[in-house]
XYZ file of C-alpha atoms in Angstrom:
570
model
C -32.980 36.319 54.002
C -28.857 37.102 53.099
C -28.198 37.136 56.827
C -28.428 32.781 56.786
C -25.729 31.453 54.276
C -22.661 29.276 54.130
C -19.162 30.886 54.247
C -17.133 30.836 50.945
C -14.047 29.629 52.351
C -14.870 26.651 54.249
C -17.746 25.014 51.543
C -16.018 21.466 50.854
C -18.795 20.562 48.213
C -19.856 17.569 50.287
C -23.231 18.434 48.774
C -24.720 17.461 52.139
C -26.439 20.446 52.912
C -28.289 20.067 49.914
C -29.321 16.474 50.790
C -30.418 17.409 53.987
C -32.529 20.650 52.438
C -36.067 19.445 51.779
C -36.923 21.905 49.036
C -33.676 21.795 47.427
C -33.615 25.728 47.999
C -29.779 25.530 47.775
C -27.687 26.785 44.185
C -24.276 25.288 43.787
C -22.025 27.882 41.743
C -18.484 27.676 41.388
C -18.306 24.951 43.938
C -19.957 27.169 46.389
C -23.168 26.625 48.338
C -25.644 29.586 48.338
C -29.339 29.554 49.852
C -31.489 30.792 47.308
C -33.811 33.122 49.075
C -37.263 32.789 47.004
C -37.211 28.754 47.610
C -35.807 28.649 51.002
C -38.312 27.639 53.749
C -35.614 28.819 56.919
C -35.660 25.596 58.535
C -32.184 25.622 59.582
C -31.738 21.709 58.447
C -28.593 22.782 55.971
C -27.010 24.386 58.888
C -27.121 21.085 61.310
C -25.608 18.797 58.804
C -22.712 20.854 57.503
C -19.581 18.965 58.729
C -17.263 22.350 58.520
C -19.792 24.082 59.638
C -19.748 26.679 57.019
C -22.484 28.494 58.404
C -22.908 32.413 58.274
C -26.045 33.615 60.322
C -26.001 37.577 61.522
C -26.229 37.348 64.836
C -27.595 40.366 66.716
C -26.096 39.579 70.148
C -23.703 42.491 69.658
C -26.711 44.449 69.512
C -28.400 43.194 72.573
C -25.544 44.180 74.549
C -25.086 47.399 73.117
C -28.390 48.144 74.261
C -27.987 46.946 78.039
C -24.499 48.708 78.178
C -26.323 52.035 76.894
C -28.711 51.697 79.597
C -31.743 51.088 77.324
C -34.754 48.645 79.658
C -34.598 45.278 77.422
C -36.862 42.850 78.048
C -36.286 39.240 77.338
C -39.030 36.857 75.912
C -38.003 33.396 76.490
C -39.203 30.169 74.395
C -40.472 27.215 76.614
C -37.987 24.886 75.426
C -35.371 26.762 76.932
C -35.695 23.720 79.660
C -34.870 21.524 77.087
C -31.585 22.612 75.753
C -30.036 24.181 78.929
C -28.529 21.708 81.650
C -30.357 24.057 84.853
C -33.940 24.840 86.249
C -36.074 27.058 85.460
C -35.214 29.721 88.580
C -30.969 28.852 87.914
C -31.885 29.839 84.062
C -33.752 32.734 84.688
C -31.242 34.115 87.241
C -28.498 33.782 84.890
C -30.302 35.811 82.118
C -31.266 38.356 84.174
C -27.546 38.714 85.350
C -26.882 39.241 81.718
C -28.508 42.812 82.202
C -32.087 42.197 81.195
C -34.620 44.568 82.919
C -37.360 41.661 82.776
C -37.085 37.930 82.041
C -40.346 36.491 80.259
C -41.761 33.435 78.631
C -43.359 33.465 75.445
C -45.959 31.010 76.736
C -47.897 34.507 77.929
C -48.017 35.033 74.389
C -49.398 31.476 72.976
C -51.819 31.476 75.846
C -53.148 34.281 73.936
C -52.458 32.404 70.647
C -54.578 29.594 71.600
C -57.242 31.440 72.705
C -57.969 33.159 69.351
C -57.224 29.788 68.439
C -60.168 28.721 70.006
C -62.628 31.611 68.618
C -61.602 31.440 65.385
C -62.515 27.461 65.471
C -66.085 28.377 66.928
C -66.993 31.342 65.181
C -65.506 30.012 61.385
C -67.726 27.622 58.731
C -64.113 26.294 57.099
C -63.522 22.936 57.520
C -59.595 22.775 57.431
C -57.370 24.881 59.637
C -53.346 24.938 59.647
C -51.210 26.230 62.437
C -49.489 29.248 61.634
C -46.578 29.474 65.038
C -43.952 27.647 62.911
C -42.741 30.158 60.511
C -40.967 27.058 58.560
C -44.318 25.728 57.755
C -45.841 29.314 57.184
C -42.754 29.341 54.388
C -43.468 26.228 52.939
C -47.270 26.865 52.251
C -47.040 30.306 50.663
C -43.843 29.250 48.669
C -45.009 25.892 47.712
C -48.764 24.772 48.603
C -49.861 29.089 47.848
C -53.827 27.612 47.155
C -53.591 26.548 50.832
C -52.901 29.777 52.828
C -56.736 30.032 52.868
C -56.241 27.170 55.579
C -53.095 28.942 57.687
C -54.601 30.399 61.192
C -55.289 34.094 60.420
C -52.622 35.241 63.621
C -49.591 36.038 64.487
C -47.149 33.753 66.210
C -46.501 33.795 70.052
C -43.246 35.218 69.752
C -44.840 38.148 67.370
C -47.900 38.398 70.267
C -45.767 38.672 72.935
C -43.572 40.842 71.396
C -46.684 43.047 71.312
C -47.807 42.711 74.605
C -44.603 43.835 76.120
C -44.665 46.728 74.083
C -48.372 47.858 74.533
C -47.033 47.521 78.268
C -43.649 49.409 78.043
C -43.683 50.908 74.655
C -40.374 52.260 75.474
C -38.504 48.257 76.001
C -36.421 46.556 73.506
C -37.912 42.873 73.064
C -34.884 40.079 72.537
C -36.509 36.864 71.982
C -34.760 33.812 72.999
C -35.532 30.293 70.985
C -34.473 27.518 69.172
C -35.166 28.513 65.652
C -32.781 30.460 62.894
C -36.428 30.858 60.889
C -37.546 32.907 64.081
C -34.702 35.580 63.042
C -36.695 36.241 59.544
C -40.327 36.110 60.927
C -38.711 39.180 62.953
C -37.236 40.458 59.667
C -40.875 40.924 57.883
C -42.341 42.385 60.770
C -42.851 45.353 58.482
C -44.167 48.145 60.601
C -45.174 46.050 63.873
C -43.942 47.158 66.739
C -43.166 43.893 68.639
C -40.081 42.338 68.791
C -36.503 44.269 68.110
C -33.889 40.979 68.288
C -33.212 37.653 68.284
C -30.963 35.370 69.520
C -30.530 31.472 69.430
C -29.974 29.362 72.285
C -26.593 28.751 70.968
C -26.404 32.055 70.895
C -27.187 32.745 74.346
C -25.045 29.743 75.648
C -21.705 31.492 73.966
C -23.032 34.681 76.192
C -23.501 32.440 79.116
C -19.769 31.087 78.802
C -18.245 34.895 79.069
C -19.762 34.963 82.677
C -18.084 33.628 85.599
C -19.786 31.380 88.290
C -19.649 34.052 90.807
C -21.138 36.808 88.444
C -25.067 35.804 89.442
C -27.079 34.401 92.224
C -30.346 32.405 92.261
C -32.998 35.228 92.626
C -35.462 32.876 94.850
C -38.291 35.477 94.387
C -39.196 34.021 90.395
C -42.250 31.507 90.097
C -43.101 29.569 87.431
C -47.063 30.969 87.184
C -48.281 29.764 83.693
C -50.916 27.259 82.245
C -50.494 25.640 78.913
C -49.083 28.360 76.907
C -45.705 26.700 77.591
C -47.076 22.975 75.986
C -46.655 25.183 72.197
C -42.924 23.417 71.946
C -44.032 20.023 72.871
C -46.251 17.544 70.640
C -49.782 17.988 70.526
C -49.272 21.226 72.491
C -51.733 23.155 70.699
C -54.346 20.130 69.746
C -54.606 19.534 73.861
C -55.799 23.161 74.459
C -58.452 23.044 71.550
C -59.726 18.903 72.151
C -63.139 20.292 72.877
C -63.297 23.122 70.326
C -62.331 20.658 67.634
C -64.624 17.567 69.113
C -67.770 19.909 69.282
C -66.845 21.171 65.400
C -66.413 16.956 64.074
C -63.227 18.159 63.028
C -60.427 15.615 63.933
C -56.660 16.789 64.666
C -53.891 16.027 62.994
C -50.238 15.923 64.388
C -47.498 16.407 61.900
C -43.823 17.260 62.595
C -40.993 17.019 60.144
C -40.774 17.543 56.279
C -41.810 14.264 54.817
C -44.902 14.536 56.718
C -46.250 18.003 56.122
C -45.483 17.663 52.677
C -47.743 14.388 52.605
C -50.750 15.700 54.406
C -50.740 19.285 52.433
C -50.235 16.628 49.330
C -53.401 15.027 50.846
C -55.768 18.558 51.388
C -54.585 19.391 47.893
C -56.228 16.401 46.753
C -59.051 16.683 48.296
C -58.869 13.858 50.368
C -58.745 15.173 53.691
C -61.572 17.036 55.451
C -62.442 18.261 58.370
C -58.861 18.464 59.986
C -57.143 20.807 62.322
C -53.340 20.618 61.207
C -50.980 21.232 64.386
C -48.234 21.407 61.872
C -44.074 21.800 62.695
C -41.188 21.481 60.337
C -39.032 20.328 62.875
C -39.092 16.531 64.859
C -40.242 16.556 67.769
C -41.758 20.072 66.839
C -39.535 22.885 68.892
C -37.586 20.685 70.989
C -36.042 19.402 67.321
C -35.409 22.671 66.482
C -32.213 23.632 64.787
C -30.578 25.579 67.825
C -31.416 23.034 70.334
C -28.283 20.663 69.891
C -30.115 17.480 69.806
C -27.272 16.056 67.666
C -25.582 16.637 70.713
C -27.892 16.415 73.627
C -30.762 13.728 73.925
C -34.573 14.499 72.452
C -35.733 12.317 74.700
C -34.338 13.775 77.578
C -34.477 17.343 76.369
C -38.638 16.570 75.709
C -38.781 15.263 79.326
C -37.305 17.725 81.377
C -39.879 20.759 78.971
C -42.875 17.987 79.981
C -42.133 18.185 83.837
C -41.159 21.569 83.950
C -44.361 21.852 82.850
C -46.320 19.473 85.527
C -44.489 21.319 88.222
C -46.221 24.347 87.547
C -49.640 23.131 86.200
C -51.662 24.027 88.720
C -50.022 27.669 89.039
C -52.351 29.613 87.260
C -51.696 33.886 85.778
C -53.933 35.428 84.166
C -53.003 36.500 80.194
C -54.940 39.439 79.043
C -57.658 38.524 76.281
C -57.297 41.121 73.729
C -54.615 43.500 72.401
C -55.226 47.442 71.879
C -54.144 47.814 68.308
C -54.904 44.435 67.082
C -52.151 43.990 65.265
C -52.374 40.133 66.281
C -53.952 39.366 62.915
C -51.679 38.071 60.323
C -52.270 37.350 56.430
C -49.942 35.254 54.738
C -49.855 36.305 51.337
C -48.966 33.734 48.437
C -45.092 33.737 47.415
C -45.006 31.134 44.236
C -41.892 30.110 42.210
C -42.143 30.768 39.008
C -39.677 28.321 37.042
C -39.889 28.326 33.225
C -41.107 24.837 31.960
C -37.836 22.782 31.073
C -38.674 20.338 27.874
C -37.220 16.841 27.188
C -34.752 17.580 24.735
C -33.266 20.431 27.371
C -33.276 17.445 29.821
C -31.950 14.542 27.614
C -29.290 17.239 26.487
C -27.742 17.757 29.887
C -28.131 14.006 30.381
C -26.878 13.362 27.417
C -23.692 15.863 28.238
C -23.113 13.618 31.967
C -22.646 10.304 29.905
C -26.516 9.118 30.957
C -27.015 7.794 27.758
C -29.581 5.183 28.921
C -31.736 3.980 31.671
C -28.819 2.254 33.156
C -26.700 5.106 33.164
C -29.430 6.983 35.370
C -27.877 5.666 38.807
C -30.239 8.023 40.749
C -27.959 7.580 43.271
C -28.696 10.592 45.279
C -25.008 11.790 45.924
C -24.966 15.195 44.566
C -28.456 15.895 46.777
C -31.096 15.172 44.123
C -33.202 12.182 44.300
C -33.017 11.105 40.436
C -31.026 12.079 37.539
C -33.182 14.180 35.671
C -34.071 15.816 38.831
C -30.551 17.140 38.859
C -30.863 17.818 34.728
C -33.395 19.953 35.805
C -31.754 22.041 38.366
C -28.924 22.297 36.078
C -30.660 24.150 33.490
C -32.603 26.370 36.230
C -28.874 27.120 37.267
C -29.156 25.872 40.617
C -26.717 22.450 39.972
C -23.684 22.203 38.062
C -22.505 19.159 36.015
C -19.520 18.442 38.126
C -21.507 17.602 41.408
C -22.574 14.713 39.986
C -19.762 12.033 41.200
C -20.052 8.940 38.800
C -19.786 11.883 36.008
C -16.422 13.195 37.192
C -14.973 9.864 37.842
C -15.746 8.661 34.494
C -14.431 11.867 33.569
C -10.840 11.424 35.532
C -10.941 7.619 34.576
C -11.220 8.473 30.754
C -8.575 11.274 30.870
C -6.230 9.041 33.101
C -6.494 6.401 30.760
C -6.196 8.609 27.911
C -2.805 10.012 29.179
C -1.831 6.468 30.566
C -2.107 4.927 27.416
C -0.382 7.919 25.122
C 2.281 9.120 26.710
C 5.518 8.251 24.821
C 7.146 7.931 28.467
C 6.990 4.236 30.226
C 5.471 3.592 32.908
C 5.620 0.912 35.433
C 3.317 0.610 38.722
C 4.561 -1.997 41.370
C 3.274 -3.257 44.555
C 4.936 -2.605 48.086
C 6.395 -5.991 47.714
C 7.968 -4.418 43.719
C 5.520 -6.433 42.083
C 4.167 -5.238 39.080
C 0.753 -4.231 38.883
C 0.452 -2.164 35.560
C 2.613 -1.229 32.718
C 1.555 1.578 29.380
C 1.831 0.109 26.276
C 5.466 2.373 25.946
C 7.012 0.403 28.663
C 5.472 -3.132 27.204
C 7.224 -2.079 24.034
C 10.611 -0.726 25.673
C 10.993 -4.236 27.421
C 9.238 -6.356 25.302
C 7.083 -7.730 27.693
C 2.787 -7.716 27.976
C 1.136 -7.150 30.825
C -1.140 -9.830 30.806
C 2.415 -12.204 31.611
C 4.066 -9.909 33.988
C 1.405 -8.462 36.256
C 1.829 -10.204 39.908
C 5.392 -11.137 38.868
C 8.432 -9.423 40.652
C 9.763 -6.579 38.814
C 13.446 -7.815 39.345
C 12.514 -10.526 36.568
C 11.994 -7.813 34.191
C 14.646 -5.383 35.215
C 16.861 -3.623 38.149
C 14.544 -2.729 40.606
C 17.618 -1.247 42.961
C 16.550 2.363 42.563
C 12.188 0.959 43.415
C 13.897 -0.236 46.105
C 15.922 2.548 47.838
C 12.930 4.672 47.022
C 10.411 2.303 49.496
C 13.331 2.029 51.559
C 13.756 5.436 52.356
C 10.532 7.126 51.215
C 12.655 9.423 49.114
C 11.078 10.318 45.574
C 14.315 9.911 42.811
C 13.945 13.158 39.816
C 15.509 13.112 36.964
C 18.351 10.288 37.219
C 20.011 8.882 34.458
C 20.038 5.149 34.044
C 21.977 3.110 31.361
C 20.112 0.056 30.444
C 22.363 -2.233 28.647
C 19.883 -5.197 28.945
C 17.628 -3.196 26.645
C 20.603 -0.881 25.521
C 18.040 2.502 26.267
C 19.269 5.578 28.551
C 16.382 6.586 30.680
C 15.562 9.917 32.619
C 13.857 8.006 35.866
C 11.627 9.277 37.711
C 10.063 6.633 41.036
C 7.357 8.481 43.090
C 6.040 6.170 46.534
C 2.490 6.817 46.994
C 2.343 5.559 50.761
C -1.347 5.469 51.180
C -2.134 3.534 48.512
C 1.644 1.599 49.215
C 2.366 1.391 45.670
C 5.212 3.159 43.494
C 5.454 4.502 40.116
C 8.198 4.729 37.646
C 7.955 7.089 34.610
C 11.131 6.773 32.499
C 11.823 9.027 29.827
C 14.161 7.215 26.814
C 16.405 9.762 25.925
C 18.741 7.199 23.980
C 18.536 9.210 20.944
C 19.336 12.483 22.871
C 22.564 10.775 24.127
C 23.573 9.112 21.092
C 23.122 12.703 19.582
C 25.098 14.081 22.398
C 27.458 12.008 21.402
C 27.394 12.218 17.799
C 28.112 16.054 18.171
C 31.132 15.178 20.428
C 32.737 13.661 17.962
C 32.054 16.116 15.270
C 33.681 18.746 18.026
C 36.660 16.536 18.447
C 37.259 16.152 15.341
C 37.256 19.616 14.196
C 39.521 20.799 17.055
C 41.500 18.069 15.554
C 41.441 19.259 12.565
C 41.838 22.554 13.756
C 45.095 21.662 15.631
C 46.615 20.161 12.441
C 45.987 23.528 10.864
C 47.537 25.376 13.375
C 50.756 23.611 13.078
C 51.050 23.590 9.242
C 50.556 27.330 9.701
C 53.067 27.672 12.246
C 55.744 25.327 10.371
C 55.121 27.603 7.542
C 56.081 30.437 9.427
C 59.097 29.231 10.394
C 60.061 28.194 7.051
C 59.249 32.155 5.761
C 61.361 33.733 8.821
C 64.433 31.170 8.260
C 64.376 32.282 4.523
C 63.599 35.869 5.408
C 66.882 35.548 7.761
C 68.899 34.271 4.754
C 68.499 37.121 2.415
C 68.742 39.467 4.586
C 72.105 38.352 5.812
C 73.196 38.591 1.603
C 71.743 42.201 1.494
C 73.673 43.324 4.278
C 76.807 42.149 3.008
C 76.104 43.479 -0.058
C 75.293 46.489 1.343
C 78.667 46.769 3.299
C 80.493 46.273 0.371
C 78.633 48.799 -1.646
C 80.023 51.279 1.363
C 83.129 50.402 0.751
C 82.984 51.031 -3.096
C 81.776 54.382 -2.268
C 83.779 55.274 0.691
C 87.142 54.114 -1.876
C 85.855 56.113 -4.440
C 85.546 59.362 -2.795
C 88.865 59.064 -1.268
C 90.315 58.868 -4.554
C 88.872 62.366 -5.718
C 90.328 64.191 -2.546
């Protein structure tokens, strides 16, 4: 079942998928919706409510034309509520298909008019009491996955679309079958097919439609040759379809029929047969409203059921009384169908796992249970539950993370050594942290509602409304308070409020300023140095030019001593 799931990148945890999902087959991991394939029951609901529509289905429409291009004779077989979904008749619809490049265009009705035939023997010739439709594969799901003890009670053939599938081939065993419907489910009743030789593809309506919208108008013509001859095979996607064609099987058997179409009530009548409490009933059972005209590719978010139901119901009055004749028997018999039980097996969860995880999303006590439904699970410890199977995570649950936020944001509010101011649009204050009731000495409980003016400059608040321009990192002088701030005013325009976080970095400047000094100073001092050192000098060199002044007149006379002296001897 991998080719339904939701695409990773566009989940929004909107959890309304899950909501919508009647068997809760959905795991939320990592913020990221995945169908769980063991509990799903392929009724496409997940996929109609998903507002980014984050759906992933393989499609096998590249297939299909893969197969006309190389040539290959594909046959279509096309559900009866086609009518419903497309805005053309029946001979403009089949026209257009066929200009698609299908060999063949036809309806699965030939198959459910076998359907309901075997429908009808099997009613006569068996001694149970309680039969169950088995067409909608949705409801086929359900049983075997969640009511097993009742597939005893599920019609013992295949569906039309798996009949006529087989017919077509035991015709042209050389054809490719594409069936054409309204169901996503239809795409894994296809899937476990096993070894049947029946049908080879399937493609939605929405599916086909995208095809459609590649052609141009004047790529097909009305081929005025195609007649609508068949009986009440093609009632199947309408209520009471099948119950009409087997009123006097079941009324000659005292076995009343029962109608049922959506979740809620399949779940309460298969409650009911559980129980015991219902006998003698023929189930014509759907997962979908409105059986296939609700189903999940027929747009009816979109379109009109009412309409859409209406224009299946006269299509078929307009051909009721053309009659064809549908063979009564197939070769091989591969009709039959068992539907083998498929249980979950989850592990028993005890209270103190339950009361634990309970205990872990701050539900403390009955009152904390909100059972609010949000997250996609009915109750509380319903979600507990799924938690611990690992198919829910704590965070989904909304009243948990906001208490979460709320008591962080509050923590943080409260500590942080900056202050903090929050005005109005009009600079009225609205809240103030216990810093910035401390830096201006005022309480909140006297200044909230009052203009921040009367507490102090609100210039820079309001240049910041003024021209939606954040301020970072400015340095303000408060002499009122005598503090230096580091200011900070955010506007937050969709909630039309500002904030003010103001770091006091009073001490920082009066260190600043401290160590200013201290460097004036000792360049000061340093200077004062200097010029003791340099008046030295010039003391040393004036004495230095003294003596040597002496020695050289000394020395000059000491020349002339010698210079006399030697004269003398000569």
């Amino acid at each position: 079942m991998s080719f339904i799931n939701f695409t990773e990148a566009r989940c929004k945890n909107c959890y309304k998928c899950l909501r919508e999902c009647p068997v809760k087959g959905i795991r939320f991991k990592d913020n990221q919706a995945e169908i769980v394939e063991e509990r799903c029951i392929a009724c496409g609901k997940c996929f109609e409510v998903c507002p980014q529509e984050a759906r992933k289905i393989d499609t096998d429409l590249s297939k299909v034309k893969e197969c006309i291009s190389n040539g290959k004779k594909v046959i279509v077989s096309l559900a009866p509520s086609a009518l419903g979904y497309f805005d053309m008749n029946f001979v403009e619809l089949i026209s257009r298909i066929k200009m698609l490049g299908f060999q063949e265009v036809r309806e699965t009705a030939e198959g459910a008019q076998f359907v309901i035939q075997k429908y009808r023997e099997h009613v006569e010739a068996s001694e149970d009491k309680i039969f169950i439709t088995s067409c909608c594969p949705s409801v086929n799901y359900l049983i075997r996955i969640y009511f097993p003890h009742l597939t005893k009670y599920l019609m013992p053939f295949e569906s039309p679309m798996i009949v006529h599938g087989l017919m077509i081939k035991e015709e042209q065993p050389d054809a490719k079958v594409v069936f054409i419907g309204p169901c996503v489910g239809k795409k894994i009743e296809k899937e476990q097919l096993k070894k049947k030789e029946s049908v080879d593809y399937v493609i939605t309506f929405d599916e086909l439609k995208l095809w459609f919208e590649e052609m141009t108008e004047s790529t097909y013509e009305i081929d005025e040759s195609i007649n609508g001859d068949i009986t009440e095979g093609r009632k199947f996607p309408v209520d009471r379809g099948i119950v009409m064609g087997l009123a006097d099987n079941l009324n000659n058997k005292g076995i009343k029929p029962y109608v049922v179409d959506g979740f809620q009530k399949n779940l309460d009548i298969f409650n009911s047969i559980s129980k015991g409490k219902l006998k003698n009933a023929f189930v014509e059972a759907n997962i979908c409203i409105g059986s296939c005209i609700g189903g999940p590719s027929m747009g009816i978010r979109e379109r009109d059921f009412y309409e859409s139901n209406d224009k299946v119901e006269r299509f078929i009055t307009e051909y009721e009384n053309n009659t064809m004749e549908i063979k009564s028997e197939l070769g091989n018999k591969n009709y039959f169908k068992s539907h083998p039980e498929s249980p979950l097996h989850d592990e028993e969860v005890s209270r103190e796992e339950i009361n634990r995880v309970l205990k872990d999303m701050g539900k403390n006590n009955e009152e904390d249970k909100l059972n609010c439904g949000v997250c996609g699970y009915t109750t509380c410890e319903e979600k507990a539950v799924a938690i611990i199977r690992g198919m829910a995570e704590k965070d989904m649950c909304l009243h948990y993370m906001r208490s979460k936020a709320e008591s962080l944001s509050n923590i943080i509010f409260e500590n942080t050594v900056n202050s903090v101011i929050i005005v109005d649009g009009e600079l009225n204050i609205l809240e103030m942290n216990p810093t910035a009731q401390k830096t201006f000495m005022a309480k909140i409980g006297e200044y909230r509602g009052v203009p921040l003016a009367s507490l102090m400059d609100d210039s820079d608040f309001k240049e910041v409304l003024q021209t939606k321009e954040n301020i970072e990192g400015k340095t303000v002088e408060n002499n009122q308070y005598g503090v230096v701030f580091k200011e900070n005013i955010s506007y937050l325009e969709k909630q039309d409020v500002l904030i003010g976080v103001m770091m006091n970095i009073t001490e920082e400047k009066k260190n600043k300023k401290e160590l200013y000094d201290v460097k004036e100073k000792t360049l000061d001092a340093a200077q004062e140095v200097i010029e003791k050192q340099m008046r030295v000098a010039q003391e040393i060199a004036g004495l230095l030019g003294e003596t040597t002044a002496e020695t050289k007149i000394i020395l000059n006379r000491l020349r002339r001593v010698v210079a006399g002296e030697n004269g003398a001897e000569k």
